[in-house]
Coordinates of C-alpha atoms and ligand atoms in Angstrom, one line a residue:
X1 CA 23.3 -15.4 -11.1
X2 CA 23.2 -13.5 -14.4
X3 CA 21.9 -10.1 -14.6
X4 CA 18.4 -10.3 -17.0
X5 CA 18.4 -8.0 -20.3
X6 CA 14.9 -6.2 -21.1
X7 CA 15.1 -5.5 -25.1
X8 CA 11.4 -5.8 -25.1
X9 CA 10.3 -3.6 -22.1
X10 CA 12.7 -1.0 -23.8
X11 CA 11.4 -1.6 -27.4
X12 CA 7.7 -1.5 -26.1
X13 CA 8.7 1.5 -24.1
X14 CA 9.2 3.5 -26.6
X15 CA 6.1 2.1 -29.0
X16 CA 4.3 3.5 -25.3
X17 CA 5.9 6.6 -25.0
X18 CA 4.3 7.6 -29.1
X19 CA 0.9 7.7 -27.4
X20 CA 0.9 7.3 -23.5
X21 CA 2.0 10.7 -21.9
X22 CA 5.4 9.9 -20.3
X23 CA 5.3 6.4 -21.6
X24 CA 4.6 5.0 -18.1
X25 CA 3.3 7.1 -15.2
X26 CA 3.2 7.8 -11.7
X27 CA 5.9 5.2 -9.9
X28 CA 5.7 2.2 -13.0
X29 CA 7.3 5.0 -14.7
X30 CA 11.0 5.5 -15.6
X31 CA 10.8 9.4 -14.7
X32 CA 11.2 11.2 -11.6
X33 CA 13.6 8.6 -10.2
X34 CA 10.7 5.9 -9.4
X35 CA 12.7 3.2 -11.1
X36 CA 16.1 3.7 -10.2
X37 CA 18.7 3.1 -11.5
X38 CA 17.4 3.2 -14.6
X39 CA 17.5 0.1 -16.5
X40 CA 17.2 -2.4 -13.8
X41 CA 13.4 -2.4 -13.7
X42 CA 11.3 -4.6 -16.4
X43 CA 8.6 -2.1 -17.7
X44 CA 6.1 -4.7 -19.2
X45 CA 5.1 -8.1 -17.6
X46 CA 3.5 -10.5 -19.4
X47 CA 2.0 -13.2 -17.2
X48 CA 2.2 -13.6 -13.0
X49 CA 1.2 -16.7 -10.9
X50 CA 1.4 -17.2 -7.6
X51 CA 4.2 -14.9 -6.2
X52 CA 5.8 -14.5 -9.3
X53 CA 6.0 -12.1 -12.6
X54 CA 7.2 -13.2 -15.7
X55 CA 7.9 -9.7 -18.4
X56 CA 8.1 -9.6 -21.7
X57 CA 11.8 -10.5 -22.3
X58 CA 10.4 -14.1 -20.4
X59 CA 12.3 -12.9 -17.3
X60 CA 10.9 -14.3 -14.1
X61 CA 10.5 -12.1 -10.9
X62 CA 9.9 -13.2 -7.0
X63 CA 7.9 -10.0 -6.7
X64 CA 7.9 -8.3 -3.5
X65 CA 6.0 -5.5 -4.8
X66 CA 2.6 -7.9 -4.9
X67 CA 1.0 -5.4 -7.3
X68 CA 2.0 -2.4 -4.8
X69 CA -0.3 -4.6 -2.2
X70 CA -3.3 -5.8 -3.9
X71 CA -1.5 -9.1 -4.5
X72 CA -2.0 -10.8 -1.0
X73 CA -3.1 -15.0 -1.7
X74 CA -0.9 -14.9 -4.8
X75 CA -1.4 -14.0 -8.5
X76 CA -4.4 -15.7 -10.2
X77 CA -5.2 -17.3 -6.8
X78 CA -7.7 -20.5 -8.1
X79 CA -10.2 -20.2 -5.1
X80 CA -11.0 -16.4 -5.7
X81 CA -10.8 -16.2 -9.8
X82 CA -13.0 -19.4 -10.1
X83 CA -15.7 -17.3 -7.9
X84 CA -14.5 -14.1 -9.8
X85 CA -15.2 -16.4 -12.9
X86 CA -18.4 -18.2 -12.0
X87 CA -19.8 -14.4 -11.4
X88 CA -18.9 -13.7 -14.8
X89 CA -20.8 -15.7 -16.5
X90 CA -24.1 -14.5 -14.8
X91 CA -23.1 -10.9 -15.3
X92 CA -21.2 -8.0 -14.5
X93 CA -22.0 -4.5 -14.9
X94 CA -25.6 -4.4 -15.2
X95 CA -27.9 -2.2 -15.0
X96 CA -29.4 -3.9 -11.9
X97 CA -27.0 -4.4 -8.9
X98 CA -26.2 -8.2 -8.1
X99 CA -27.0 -9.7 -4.7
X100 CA -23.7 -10.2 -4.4
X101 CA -23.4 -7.0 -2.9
X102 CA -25.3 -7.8 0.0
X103 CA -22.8 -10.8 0.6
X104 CA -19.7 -8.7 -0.1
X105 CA -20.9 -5.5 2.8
X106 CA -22.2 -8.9 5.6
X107 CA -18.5 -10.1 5.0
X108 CA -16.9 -6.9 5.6
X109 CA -19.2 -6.1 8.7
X110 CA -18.6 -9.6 10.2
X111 CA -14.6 -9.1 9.4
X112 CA -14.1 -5.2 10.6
X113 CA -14.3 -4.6 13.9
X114 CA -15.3 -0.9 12.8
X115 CA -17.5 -2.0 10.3
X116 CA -21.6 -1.5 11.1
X117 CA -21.9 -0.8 7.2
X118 CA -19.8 -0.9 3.5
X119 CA -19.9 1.7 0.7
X120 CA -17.8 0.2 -2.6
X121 CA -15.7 2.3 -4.9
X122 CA -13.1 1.2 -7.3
X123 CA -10.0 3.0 -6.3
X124 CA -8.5 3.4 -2.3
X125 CA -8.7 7.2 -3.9
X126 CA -12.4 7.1 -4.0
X127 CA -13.0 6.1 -0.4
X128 CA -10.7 8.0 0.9
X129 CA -11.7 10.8 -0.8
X130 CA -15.2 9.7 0.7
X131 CA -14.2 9.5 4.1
X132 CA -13.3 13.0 4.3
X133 CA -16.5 14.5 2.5
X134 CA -18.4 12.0 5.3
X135 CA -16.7 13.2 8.1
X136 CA -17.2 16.9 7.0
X137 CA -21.0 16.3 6.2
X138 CA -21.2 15.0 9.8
X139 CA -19.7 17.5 11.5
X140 CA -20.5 20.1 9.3
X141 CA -16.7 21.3 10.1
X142 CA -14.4 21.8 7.2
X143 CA -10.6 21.5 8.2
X144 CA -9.6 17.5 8.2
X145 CA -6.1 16.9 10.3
X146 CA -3.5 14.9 7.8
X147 CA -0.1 13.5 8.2
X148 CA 2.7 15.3 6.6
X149 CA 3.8 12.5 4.8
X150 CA 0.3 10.2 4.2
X151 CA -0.5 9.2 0.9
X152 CA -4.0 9.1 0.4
X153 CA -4.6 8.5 -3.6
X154 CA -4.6 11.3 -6.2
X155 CA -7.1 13.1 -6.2
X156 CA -7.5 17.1 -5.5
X157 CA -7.9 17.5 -2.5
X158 CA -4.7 15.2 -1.3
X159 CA -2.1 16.5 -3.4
X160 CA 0.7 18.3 -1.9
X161 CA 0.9 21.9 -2.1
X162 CA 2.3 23.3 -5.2
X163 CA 1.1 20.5 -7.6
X164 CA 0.3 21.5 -11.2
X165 CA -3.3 21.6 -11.7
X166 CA -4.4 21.6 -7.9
X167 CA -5.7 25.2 -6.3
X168 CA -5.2 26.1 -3.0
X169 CA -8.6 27.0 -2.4
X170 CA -8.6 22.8 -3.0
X171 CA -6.2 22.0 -0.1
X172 CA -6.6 25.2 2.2
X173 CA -8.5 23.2 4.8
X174 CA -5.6 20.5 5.0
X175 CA -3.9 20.8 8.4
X176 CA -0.2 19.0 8.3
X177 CA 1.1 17.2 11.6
X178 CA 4.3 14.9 11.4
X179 CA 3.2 11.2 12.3
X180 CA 3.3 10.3 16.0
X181 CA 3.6 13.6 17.2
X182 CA 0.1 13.6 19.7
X183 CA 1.3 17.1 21.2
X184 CA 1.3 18.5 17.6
X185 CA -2.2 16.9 17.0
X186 CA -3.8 18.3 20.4
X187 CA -2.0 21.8 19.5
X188 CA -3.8 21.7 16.1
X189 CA -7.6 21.0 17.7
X190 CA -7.0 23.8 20.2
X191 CA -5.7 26.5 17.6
X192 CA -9.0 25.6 15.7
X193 CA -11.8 25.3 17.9
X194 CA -14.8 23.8 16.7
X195 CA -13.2 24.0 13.1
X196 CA -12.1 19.8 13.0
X197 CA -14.0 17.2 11.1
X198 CA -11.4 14.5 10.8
X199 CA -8.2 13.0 11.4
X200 CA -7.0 11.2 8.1
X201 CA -4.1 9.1 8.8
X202 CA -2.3 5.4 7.8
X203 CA -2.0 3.5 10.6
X204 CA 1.3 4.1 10.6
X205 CA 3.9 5.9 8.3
X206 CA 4.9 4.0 5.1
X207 CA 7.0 6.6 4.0
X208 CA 8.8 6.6 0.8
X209 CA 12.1 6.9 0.3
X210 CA 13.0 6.6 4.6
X211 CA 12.8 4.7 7.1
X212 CA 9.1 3.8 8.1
X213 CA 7.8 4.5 11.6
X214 CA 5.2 2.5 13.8
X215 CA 3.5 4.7 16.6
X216 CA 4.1 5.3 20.1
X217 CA 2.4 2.7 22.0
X218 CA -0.1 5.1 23.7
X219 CA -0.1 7.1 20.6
X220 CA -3.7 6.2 18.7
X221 CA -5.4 5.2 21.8
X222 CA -4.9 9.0 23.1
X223 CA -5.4 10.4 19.3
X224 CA -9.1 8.1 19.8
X225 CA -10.0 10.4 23.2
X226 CA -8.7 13.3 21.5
X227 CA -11.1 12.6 18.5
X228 CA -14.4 11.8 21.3
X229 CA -13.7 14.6 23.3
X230 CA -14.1 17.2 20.5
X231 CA -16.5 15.1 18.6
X232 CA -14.0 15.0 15.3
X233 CA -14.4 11.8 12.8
X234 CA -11.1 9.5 13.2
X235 CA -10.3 7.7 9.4
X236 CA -7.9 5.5 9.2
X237 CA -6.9 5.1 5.6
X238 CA -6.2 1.2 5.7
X239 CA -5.8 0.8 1.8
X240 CA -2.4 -0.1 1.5
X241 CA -1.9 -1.8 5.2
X242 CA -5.8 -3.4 5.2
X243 CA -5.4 -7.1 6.0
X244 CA -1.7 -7.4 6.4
X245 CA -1.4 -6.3 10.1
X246 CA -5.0 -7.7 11.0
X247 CA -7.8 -9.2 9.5
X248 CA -10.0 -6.7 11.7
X249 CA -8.6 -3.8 10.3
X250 CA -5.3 -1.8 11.3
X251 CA -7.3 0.2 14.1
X252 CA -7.7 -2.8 15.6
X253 CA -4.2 -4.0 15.9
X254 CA -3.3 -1.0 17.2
X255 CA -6.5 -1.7 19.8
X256 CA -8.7 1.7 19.0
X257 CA -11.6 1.5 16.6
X258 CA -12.1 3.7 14.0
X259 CA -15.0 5.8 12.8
X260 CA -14.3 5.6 9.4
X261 CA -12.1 2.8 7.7
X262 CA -11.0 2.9 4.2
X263 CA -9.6 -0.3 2.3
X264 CA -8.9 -1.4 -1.2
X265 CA -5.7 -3.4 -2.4
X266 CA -6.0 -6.5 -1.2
X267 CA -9.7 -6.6 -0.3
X268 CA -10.2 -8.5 -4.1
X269 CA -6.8 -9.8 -4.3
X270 CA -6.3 -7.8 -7.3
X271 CA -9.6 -7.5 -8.4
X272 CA -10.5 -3.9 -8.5
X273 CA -12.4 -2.6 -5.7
X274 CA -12.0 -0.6 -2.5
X275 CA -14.7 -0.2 0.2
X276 CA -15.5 2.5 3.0
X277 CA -16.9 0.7 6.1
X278 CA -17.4 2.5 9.5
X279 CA -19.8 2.9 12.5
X280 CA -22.9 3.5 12.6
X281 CA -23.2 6.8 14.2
X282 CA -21.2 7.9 10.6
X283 CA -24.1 6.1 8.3
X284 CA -26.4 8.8 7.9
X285 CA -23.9 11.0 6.6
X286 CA -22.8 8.5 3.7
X287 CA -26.3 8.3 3.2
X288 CA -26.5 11.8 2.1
X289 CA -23.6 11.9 -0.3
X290 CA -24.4 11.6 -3.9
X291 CA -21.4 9.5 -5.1
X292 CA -21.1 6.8 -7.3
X293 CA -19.6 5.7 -10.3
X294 CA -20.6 3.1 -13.5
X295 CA -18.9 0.2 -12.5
X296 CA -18.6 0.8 -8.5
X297 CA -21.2 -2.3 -8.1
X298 CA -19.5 -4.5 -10.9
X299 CA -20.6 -8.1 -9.8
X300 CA -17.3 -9.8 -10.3
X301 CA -14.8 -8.1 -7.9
X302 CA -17.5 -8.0 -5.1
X303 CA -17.9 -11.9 -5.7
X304 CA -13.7 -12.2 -6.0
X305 CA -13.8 -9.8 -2.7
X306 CA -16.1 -12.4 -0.8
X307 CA -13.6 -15.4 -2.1
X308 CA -10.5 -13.4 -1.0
X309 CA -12.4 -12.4 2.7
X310 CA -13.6 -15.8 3.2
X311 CA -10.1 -17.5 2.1
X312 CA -7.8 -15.3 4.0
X313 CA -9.8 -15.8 7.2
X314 CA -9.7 -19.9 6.6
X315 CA -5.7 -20.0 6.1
X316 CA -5.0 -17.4 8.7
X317 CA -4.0 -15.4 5.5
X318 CA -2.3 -12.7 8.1
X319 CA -0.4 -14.7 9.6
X320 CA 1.5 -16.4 6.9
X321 CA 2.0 -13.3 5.9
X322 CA 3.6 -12.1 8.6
X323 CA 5.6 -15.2 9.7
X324 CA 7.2 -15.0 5.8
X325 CA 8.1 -11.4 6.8
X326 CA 9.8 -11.9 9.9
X327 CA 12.1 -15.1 7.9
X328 CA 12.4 -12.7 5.0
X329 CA 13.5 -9.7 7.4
X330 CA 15.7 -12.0 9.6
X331 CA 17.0 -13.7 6.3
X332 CA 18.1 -10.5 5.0
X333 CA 19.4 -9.1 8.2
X334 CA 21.8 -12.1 8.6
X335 CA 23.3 -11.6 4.9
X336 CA 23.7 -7.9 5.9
X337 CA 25.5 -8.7 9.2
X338 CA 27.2 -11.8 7.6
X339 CA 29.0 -8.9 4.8
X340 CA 29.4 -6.0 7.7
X341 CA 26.7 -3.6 6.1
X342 CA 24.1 -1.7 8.0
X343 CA 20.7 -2.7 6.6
X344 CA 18.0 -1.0 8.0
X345 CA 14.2 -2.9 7.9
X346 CA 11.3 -1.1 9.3
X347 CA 7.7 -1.0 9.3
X348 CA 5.9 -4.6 10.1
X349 CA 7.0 -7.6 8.5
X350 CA 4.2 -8.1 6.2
X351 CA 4.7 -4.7 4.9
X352 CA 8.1 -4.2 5.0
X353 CA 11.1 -1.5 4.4
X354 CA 14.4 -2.2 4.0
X355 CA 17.2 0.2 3.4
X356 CA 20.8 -0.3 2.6
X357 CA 22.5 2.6 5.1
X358 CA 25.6 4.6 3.9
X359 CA 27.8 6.8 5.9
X360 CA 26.9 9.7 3.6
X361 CA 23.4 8.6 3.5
X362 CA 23.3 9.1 -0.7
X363 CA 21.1 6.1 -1.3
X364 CA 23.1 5.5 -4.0
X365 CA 24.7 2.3 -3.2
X366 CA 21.4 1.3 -1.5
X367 CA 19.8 1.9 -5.1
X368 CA 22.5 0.3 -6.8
X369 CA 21.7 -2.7 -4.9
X370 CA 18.5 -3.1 -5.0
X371 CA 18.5 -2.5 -8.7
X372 CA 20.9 -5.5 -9.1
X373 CA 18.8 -7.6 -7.1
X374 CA 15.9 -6.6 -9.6
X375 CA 18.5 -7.8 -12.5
X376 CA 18.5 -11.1 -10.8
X377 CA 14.8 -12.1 -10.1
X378 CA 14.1 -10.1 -6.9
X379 CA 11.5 -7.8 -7.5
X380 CA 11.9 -4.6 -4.8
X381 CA 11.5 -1.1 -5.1
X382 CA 14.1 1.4 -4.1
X383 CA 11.9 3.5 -2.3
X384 CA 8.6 2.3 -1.3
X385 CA 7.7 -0.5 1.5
X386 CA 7.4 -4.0 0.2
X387 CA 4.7 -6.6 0.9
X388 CA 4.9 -9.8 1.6
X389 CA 1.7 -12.6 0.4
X390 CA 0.7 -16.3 1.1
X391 CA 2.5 -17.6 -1.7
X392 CA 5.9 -17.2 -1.3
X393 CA 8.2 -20.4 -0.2
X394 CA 11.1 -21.1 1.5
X395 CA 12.4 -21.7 -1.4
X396 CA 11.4 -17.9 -2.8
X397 CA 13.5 -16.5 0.3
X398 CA 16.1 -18.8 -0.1
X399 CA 16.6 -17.2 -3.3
X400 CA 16.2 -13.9 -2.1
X401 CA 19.0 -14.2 0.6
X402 CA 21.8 -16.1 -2.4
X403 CA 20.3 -12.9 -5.0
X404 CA 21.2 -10.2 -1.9
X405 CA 24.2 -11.6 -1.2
X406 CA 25.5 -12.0 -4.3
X407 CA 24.6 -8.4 -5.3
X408 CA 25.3 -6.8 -1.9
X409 CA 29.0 -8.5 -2.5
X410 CA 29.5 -6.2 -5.9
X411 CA 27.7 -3.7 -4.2
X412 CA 30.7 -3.5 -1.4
X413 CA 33.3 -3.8 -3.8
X414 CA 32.2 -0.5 -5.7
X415 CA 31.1 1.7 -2.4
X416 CA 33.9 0.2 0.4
X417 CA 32.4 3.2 2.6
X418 CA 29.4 1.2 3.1
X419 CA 31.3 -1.3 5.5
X420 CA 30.9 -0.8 9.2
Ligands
LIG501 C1 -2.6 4.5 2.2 C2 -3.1 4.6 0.8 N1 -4.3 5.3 0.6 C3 -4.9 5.5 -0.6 C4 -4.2 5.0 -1.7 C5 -4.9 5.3 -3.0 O1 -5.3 4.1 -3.5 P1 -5.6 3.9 -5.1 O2 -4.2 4.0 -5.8 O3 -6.2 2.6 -5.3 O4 -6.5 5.1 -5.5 C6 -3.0 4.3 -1.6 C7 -2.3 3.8 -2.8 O5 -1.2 3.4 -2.8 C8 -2.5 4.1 -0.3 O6 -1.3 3.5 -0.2

């Protein structure tokens, strides 16, 4: 396989980087080590279909990224665009809301097994951001429980201590736990009695840059009694993991239900929108808040959110999804074994992490590897989990597997160390 050149995602880099602060930012960005190596990442695409992206330079790209999980049926999916389409011609931001709100909030209740109600936003930030101001309002308490290493969006008051612009008096009522850690939790609620609205966490930890880790098995339905026996508001922040694990929301797979559930990414299938749902018990709060924004009830993604719903419950969109990630994760595991590397793959396998292990644990090589692979038409990141969506073929993994063993190959050759 030859390795792709990107003289246009370069050229148009720089033509960016006149009048776009950094060029790119936050991880499409060449800084802060997002696209490592540097050089092996397209930085501007210029058409997708399906599972594929195609850059500027005409490259084409299986793309396990899927938009960084929005993309679950497949780029420009015909069932959802035509209904995202057939909105637009009656209207889409408009001073008066479409009924196709209605339709979108009865889909999410019927498809949640949390949802008694749905709020929409735009961005998994603004429900997220939601959720905690609801579960505060409710309780009227003001410290919310967080992982140490959740991602919740960028807002204020979810940035990590020490980030330019944020003020502690912004994050002072943050309380860090490590994921699956229930003692640490239940310490927490008793050193602060009566002081916990919420616990804000992922359903489990999609941490960059490491493995991932899926909770104990009695972990969330203890954190649930926890949460009912001191009357604190349990969020689950389903954004990025929303619809991959179950249709019915990650709470459910893990058999609890939550109070509050937050989702964007994939509710639209790349059609921007995120939603709050939750139980009814939380309503009355929400309806308190005053929070909106001007295109929150935009008519087309709500309709493209009803097509996606309604078509990933018909074709058991989960499912494929998760049978494509156990091939793809067995796949890869075989070409690791087959050349004597460690390959570690956590996480679920519709949401995947898979790590290239080194005695002296530098990443590099892992890196180096994964950047070749991008050369070649395998779209991964170095250091964030991967998704998997309804499009992909056998004949996309097939590729997959020839690309990583190809590159893993020149990968051993330069780091020997890496061989068991
Ligand atoms: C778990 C989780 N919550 C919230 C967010 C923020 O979503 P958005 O980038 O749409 O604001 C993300 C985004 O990656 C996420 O993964």
């Amino acid at each position: 396989m030859e390795a792709y050149r990107y003289d246009k995602s370069f050229e148009l880099y720089d033509r960016a980087n006149e009048v776009v602060p950094c060029g790119l930012y936050g991880h499409l960005g060449v800084g802060r080590a997002r696209l490592n190596p540097m050089g092996c990442y397209p930085l501007f695409s210029d058409h997708a279909e399906g599972t594929y992206i195609w850059d500027v330079d005409g490259n084409r790209f299986i793309d396990y990224a899927c938009a960084y999980g929005p993309n679950a049926l497949g780029y420009q999916d015909p069932d959802v665009d035509a209904a995202a389409l057939r909105q637009r011609e009656k209207g889409n931001c408009t001073t008066v809301v479409s009924p196709v709100m209605i339709e979108c909030a009865e889909k999410l209740v019927e498809t949640l097994n949390c949802a008694d109600w749905a709020f929409f936003a735009k961005n998994g930030g603004d429900v997220t951001t939601l959720a905690v101001m609801t579960a505060r309002h409710a309780t009227g308490r003001k410290k919310i429980i967080m992982m140490e290493h959740g991602y919740h969006g960028v807002y204020q008051w979810c940035q990590k201590p020490g980030t330019p612009g944020v003020l502690d008096e912004e994050i002072c009522n943050n309380l860090y736990v490590p994921f699956n850690d229930f003692d640490a939790i239940e310490k927490m609620v008793k050193d602060h009695p009566g002081e916990i609205a919420g616990i804000l966490s992922m359903p489990y930890d999609h941490i960059s840059h490491y493995d991932n880790v899926l909770p104990k098995e009695d972990y969330w339905p203890k954190v649930r009694k926890l949460c009912d026996d001191h009357g604190i508001v349990l969020i689950i922040d389903d954004v990025r993991a929303g619809f991959r694990m179950d249709l019915a929301g990650s709470d459910h797979y893990f058999g609890i239900k939550a109070d509050l559930l937050t989702l964007g990414k994939a509710i639209a299938n790349g059609w921007n929108m995120a939603a709050l749902v939750g139980r009814k018990e939380m309503r009355d709060a929400v309806e308190d808040m005053n929070y909106t924004g001007s295109y929150w009830l935009s008519a087309v993604p709500l309709a493209a959110s009803v097509a996606t719903l309604t078509k990933m419950k018909e074709i058991d969109a989960t499912g494929i999804m998760r049978k494509t990630g156990e091939k793809l994760i067995s796949g890869l595991k075989q070409v690791a074994d087959a050349n004597k590397v460690n390959l570690s793959t956590t996480g679920l396998p519709s949401l995947f992490k898979i790590i290239l292990k080194d005695p002296d644990e530098s990443m590099i090589p892992h890196q180096e590897w994964i950047g070749e692979m991008v050369r070649r038409g395998v779209y991964i990141s170095h250091f964030h989990n991967m998704f998997t969506n309804t499009a992909m073929t056998d004949q996309d993994l097939q590729y997959t597997f020839d690309n990583a063993d190809e590159t893993l190959k020149m990968i051993i050759k330069k780091y020997p160390q890496i061989l068991l």
